[in-house]
């Protein structure tokens, strides 16, 4: 499916736009491609765009002073990624976004998103719905970290996003779960045994 069709299908699950409204909305996006390993957002840079994934996979992550990586999000097709704190607050990035695989994305500037939201109520509703949904997902993940053991978090991830295990290297999944690669291997092998 081409980028325009994929975005249209994604948006139409939430709001109804006329063809003219969608064409106008789509005209504000820019198609970009990146290679595996390329960085889209680096810590401490200014952020003025968010990204809709057409193909491939992105990861949003933070590296602490001890050079330990914490993965906040994987973004697969039809998912969005950015450093939203930097984007909305007009501050420098505190996280990085890079490519787990070759990716094709649509980028939308903060300025264009705000302009379209003022012009088309349905677009504003779409972005509000999407932001709310992202907040709920983050809250659920945080509660899972506070309440569940590693095995339960692993099983939740596998149930919610089975495609990740065929797309994302295991050391990155381990970083997402906050465990070592060895712990992830034990969990993976134990789940295969059942």
CSV table of C-alpha atoms in Angstrom, one decimal:
chain,number,residue,atom,x,y,z
A,1,UNK,CA,0.0,0.0,0.0
A,2,UNK,CA,1.4,3.4,-0.9
A,3,UNK,CA,2.0,6.1,1.8
A,4,UNK,CA,-1.1,8.2,1.0
A,5,UNK,CA,-3.4,5.2,1.1
A,6,UNK,CA,-1.9,3.9,4.3
A,7,UNK,CA,-2.3,7.2,6.0
A,8,UNK,CA,-5.8,7.6,4.7
A,9,UNK,CA,-6.8,4.2,6.0
A,10,UNK,CA,-5.2,5.0,9.4
A,11,UNK,CA,-7.0,8.3,9.7
A,12,UNK,CA,-10.4,7.0,8.5
A,13,UNK,CA,-10.6,4.6,11.4
A,14,UNK,CA,-11.0,7.6,13.7
A,15,UNK,CA,-12.5,10.5,11.6
A,16,UNK,CA,-14.2,11.0,8.3
A,17,UNK,CA,-12.5,13.5,5.9
A,18,UNK,CA,-13.7,14.4,2.4
A,19,UNK,CA,-11.3,13.6,-0.4
A,20,UNK,CA,-10.5,17.3,-0.6
A,21,UNK,CA,-9.8,17.6,3.1
A,22,UNK,CA,-7.6,14.5,3.1
A,23,UNK,CA,-5.7,15.7,0.0
A,24,UNK,CA,-5.1,19.0,1.8
A,25,UNK,CA,-4.0,17.2,5.0
A,26,UNK,CA,-1.7,14.9,3.1
A,27,UNK,CA,-0.1,17.8,1.2
A,28,UNK,CA,1.5,18.9,4.4
A,29,UNK,CA,3.5,15.6,4.8
A,30,UNK,CA,6.9,14.9,3.4
A,31,UNK,CA,7.9,11.4,2.4
A,32,UNK,CA,11.4,10.5,3.7
A,33,UNK,CA,13.5,7.3,3.6
A,34,UNK,CA,16.2,6.3,6.0
A,35,UNK,CA,18.6,3.3,6.2
A,36,UNK,CA,18.9,0.8,9.1
A,37,UNK,CA,20.9,2.5,11.8
A,38,UNK,CA,20.4,6.0,10.7
A,39,UNK,CA,19.4,8.6,13.3
A,40,UNK,CA,16.3,10.7,12.8
A,41,UNK,CA,16.4,12.6,16.2
A,42,UNK,CA,19.4,13.0,18.4
A,43,UNK,CA,19.5,14.0,22.0
A,44,UNK,CA,19.9,17.8,22.4
A,45,UNK,CA,18.8,18.7,18.9
A,46,UNK,CA,15.7,20.8,18.2
A,47,UNK,CA,12.6,18.8,17.3
A,48,UNK,CA,10.0,20.2,15.0
A,49,UNK,CA,8.5,17.1,13.3
A,50,UNK,CA,6.7,13.9,14.1
A,51,UNK,CA,6.9,10.8,12.0
A,52,UNK,CA,4.2,8.3,10.7
A,53,UNK,CA,5.8,5.0,9.8
A,54,UNK,CA,4.9,3.6,6.3
A,55,UNK,CA,7.4,0.7,6.3
A,56,UNK,CA,10.1,-0.6,8.6
A,57,UNK,CA,10.6,0.1,12.3
A,58,UNK,CA,11.9,2.9,14.4
A,59,UNK,CA,13.0,3.0,18.1
A,60,UNK,CA,12.8,5.8,20.6
A,61,UNK,CA,15.4,5.5,23.3
A,62,UNK,CA,17.3,7.2,26.0
A,63,UNK,CA,21.0,6.5,27.0
A,64,UNK,CA,21.9,7.3,30.6
A,65,UNK,CA,25.3,8.4,32.0
A,66,UNK,CA,26.4,4.8,32.4
A,67,UNK,CA,25.7,4.3,28.7
A,68,UNK,CA,22.7,2.0,29.4
A,69,UNK,CA,20.0,2.2,26.7
A,70,UNK,CA,16.3,2.4,27.7
A,71,UNK,CA,13.9,1.8,24.9
A,72,UNK,CA,10.7,3.9,25.2
A,73,UNK,CA,8.9,2.8,22.0
A,74,UNK,CA,9.2,0.8,18.9
A,75,UNK,CA,7.2,2.3,16.0
A,76,UNK,CA,6.1,-0.1,13.2
A,77,UNK,CA,3.9,0.7,10.2
A,78,UNK,CA,1.0,3.0,11.1
A,79,UNK,CA,2.6,4.1,14.4
A,80,UNK,CA,3.9,7.6,15.1
A,81,UNK,CA,7.2,8.6,16.7
A,82,UNK,CA,9.0,11.7,17.9
A,83,UNK,CA,10.4,13.3,21.1
A,84,UNK,CA,7.0,14.6,22.0
A,85,UNK,CA,8.2,16.6,25.0
A,86,UNK,CA,10.7,18.4,22.8
A,87,UNK,CA,8.1,18.8,20.0
A,88,UNK,CA,5.3,20.2,22.1
A,89,UNK,CA,7.4,22.3,24.5
A,90,UNK,CA,9.9,23.6,21.9
A,91,UNK,CA,12.8,22.3,23.9
A,92,UNK,CA,15.9,20.2,23.0
A,93,UNK,CA,15.5,16.5,22.5
A,94,UNK,CA,16.1,14.3,25.5
A,95,UNK,CA,15.6,11.0,23.6
A,96,UNK,CA,16.9,9.6,20.3
A,97,UNK,CA,14.9,8.1,17.4
A,98,UNK,CA,16.7,5.9,15.0
A,99,UNK,CA,16.0,3.1,12.4
A,100,UNK,CA,15.9,-0.5,13.5
A,101,UNK,CA,15.5,-1.4,9.8
A,102,UNK,CA,15.2,0.6,6.5
A,103,UNK,CA,12.2,2.8,6.9
A,104,UNK,CA,9.9,5.0,4.9
A,105,UNK,CA,8.1,7.6,6.9
A,106,UNK,CA,5.9,10.6,6.4
A,107,UNK,CA,7.0,13.6,8.4
A,108,UNK,CA,4.8,16.4,9.6
A,109,UNK,CA,6.0,19.6,11.1
A,110,UNK,CA,4.6,20.9,14.4
A,111,UNK,CA,3.7,24.2,12.7
A,112,UNK,CA,1.7,22.4,9.9
A,113,UNK,CA,0.0,20.1,12.3
A,114,UNK,CA,-1.2,23.1,14.4
A,115,UNK,CA,-2.3,24.9,11.3
A,116,UNK,CA,-4.3,22.0,9.9
A,117,UNK,CA,-5.9,21.3,13.4
A,118,UNK,CA,-7.2,24.9,13.4
A,119,UNK,CA,-8.6,24.6,9.9
A,120,UNK,CA,-10.2,21.2,10.0
A,121,UNK,CA,-11.9,20.1,13.2
A,122,UNK,CA,-11.8,16.4,12.3
A,123,UNK,CA,-8.0,16.5,12.0
A,124,UNK,CA,-7.8,18.1,15.4
A,125,UNK,CA,-10.0,15.4,16.8
A,126,UNK,CA,-7.8,12.7,15.1
A,127,UNK,CA,-4.6,14.1,16.7
A,128,UNK,CA,-6.3,14.5,20.1
A,129,UNK,CA,-7.6,10.9,19.9
A,130,UNK,CA,-4.1,9.7,19.0
A,131,UNK,CA,-2.4,11.6,21.8
A,132,UNK,CA,-4.9,10.2,24.3
A,133,UNK,CA,-4.3,6.7,23.1
A,134,UNK,CA,-0.5,7.1,23.4
A,135,UNK,CA,-0.9,8.4,26.9
A,136,UNK,CA,-3.0,5.4,27.9
A,137,UNK,CA,-0.5,3.0,26.4
A,138,UNK,CA,2.4,4.7,28.3
A,139,UNK,CA,0.4,4.6,31.5
A,140,UNK,CA,-0.3,0.9,31.0
A,141,UNK,CA,3.3,0.2,30.3
A,142,UNK,CA,4.4,2.1,33.5
A,143,UNK,CA,1.9,0.2,35.6
A,144,UNK,CA,3.1,-3.1,34.1
A,145,UNK,CA,6.7,-2.2,35.1
A,146,UNK,CA,5.6,-1.3,38.7
A,147,UNK,CA,3.3,-4.4,39.2
A,148,UNK,CA,4.5,-7.2,37.0
A,149,UNK,CA,7.5,-9.5,37.0
A,150,UNK,CA,9.7,-9.8,33.9
A,151,UNK,CA,8.0,-13.0,32.7
A,152,UNK,CA,4.6,-11.3,32.8
A,153,UNK,CA,5.9,-8.2,30.9
A,154,UNK,CA,7.5,-10.4,28.3
A,155,UNK,CA,4.2,-12.3,27.8
A,156,UNK,CA,2.2,-9.0,27.6
A,157,UNK,CA,4.6,-7.7,24.9
A,158,UNK,CA,4.4,-11.0,22.9
A,159,UNK,CA,0.6,-11.0,23.1
A,160,UNK,CA,0.3,-7.3,22.1
A,161,UNK,CA,3.0,-7.1,19.4
A,162,UNK,CA,3.9,-10.6,18.1
A,163,UNK,CA,5.4,-9.1,14.9
A,164,UNK,CA,8.1,-7.4,17.0
A,165,UNK,CA,9.8,-10.7,17.6
A,166,UNK,CA,10.4,-11.2,13.8
A,167,UNK,CA,11.4,-7.5,13.2
A,168,UNK,CA,13.4,-6.3,16.1
A,169,UNK,CA,16.8,-7.8,17.3
A,170,UNK,CA,16.5,-9.6,20.6
A,171,UNK,CA,18.9,-7.3,22.5
A,172,UNK,CA,16.6,-4.4,21.7
A,173,UNK,CA,13.6,-6.3,23.0
A,174,UNK,CA,15.6,-7.0,26.1
A,175,UNK,CA,16.4,-3.2,26.5
A,176,UNK,CA,12.6,-2.5,26.0
A,177,UNK,CA,11.8,-4.9,28.8
A,178,UNK,CA,14.6,-3.7,31.0
A,179,UNK,CA,16.3,-7.1,31.2
A,180,UNK,CA,19.6,-8.6,30.0
A,181,UNK,CA,19.7,-10.5,26.7
A,182,UNK,CA,20.4,-13.7,28.7
A,183,UNK,CA,17.1,-13.2,30.7
A,184,UNK,CA,15.2,-12.6,27.5
A,185,UNK,CA,16.7,-15.9,26.0
A,186,UNK,CA,15.6,-17.8,29.1
A,187,UNK,CA,12.0,-16.4,28.8
A,188,UNK,CA,11.9,-17.1,25.1
A,189,UNK,CA,13.0,-20.7,25.5
A,190,UNK,CA,10.7,-21.2,28.4
A,191,UNK,CA,7.7,-20.0,26.4
A,192,UNK,CA,8.6,-22.3,23.5
A,193,UNK,CA,8.7,-25.3,25.9
A,194,UNK,CA,5.0,-24.8,26.8
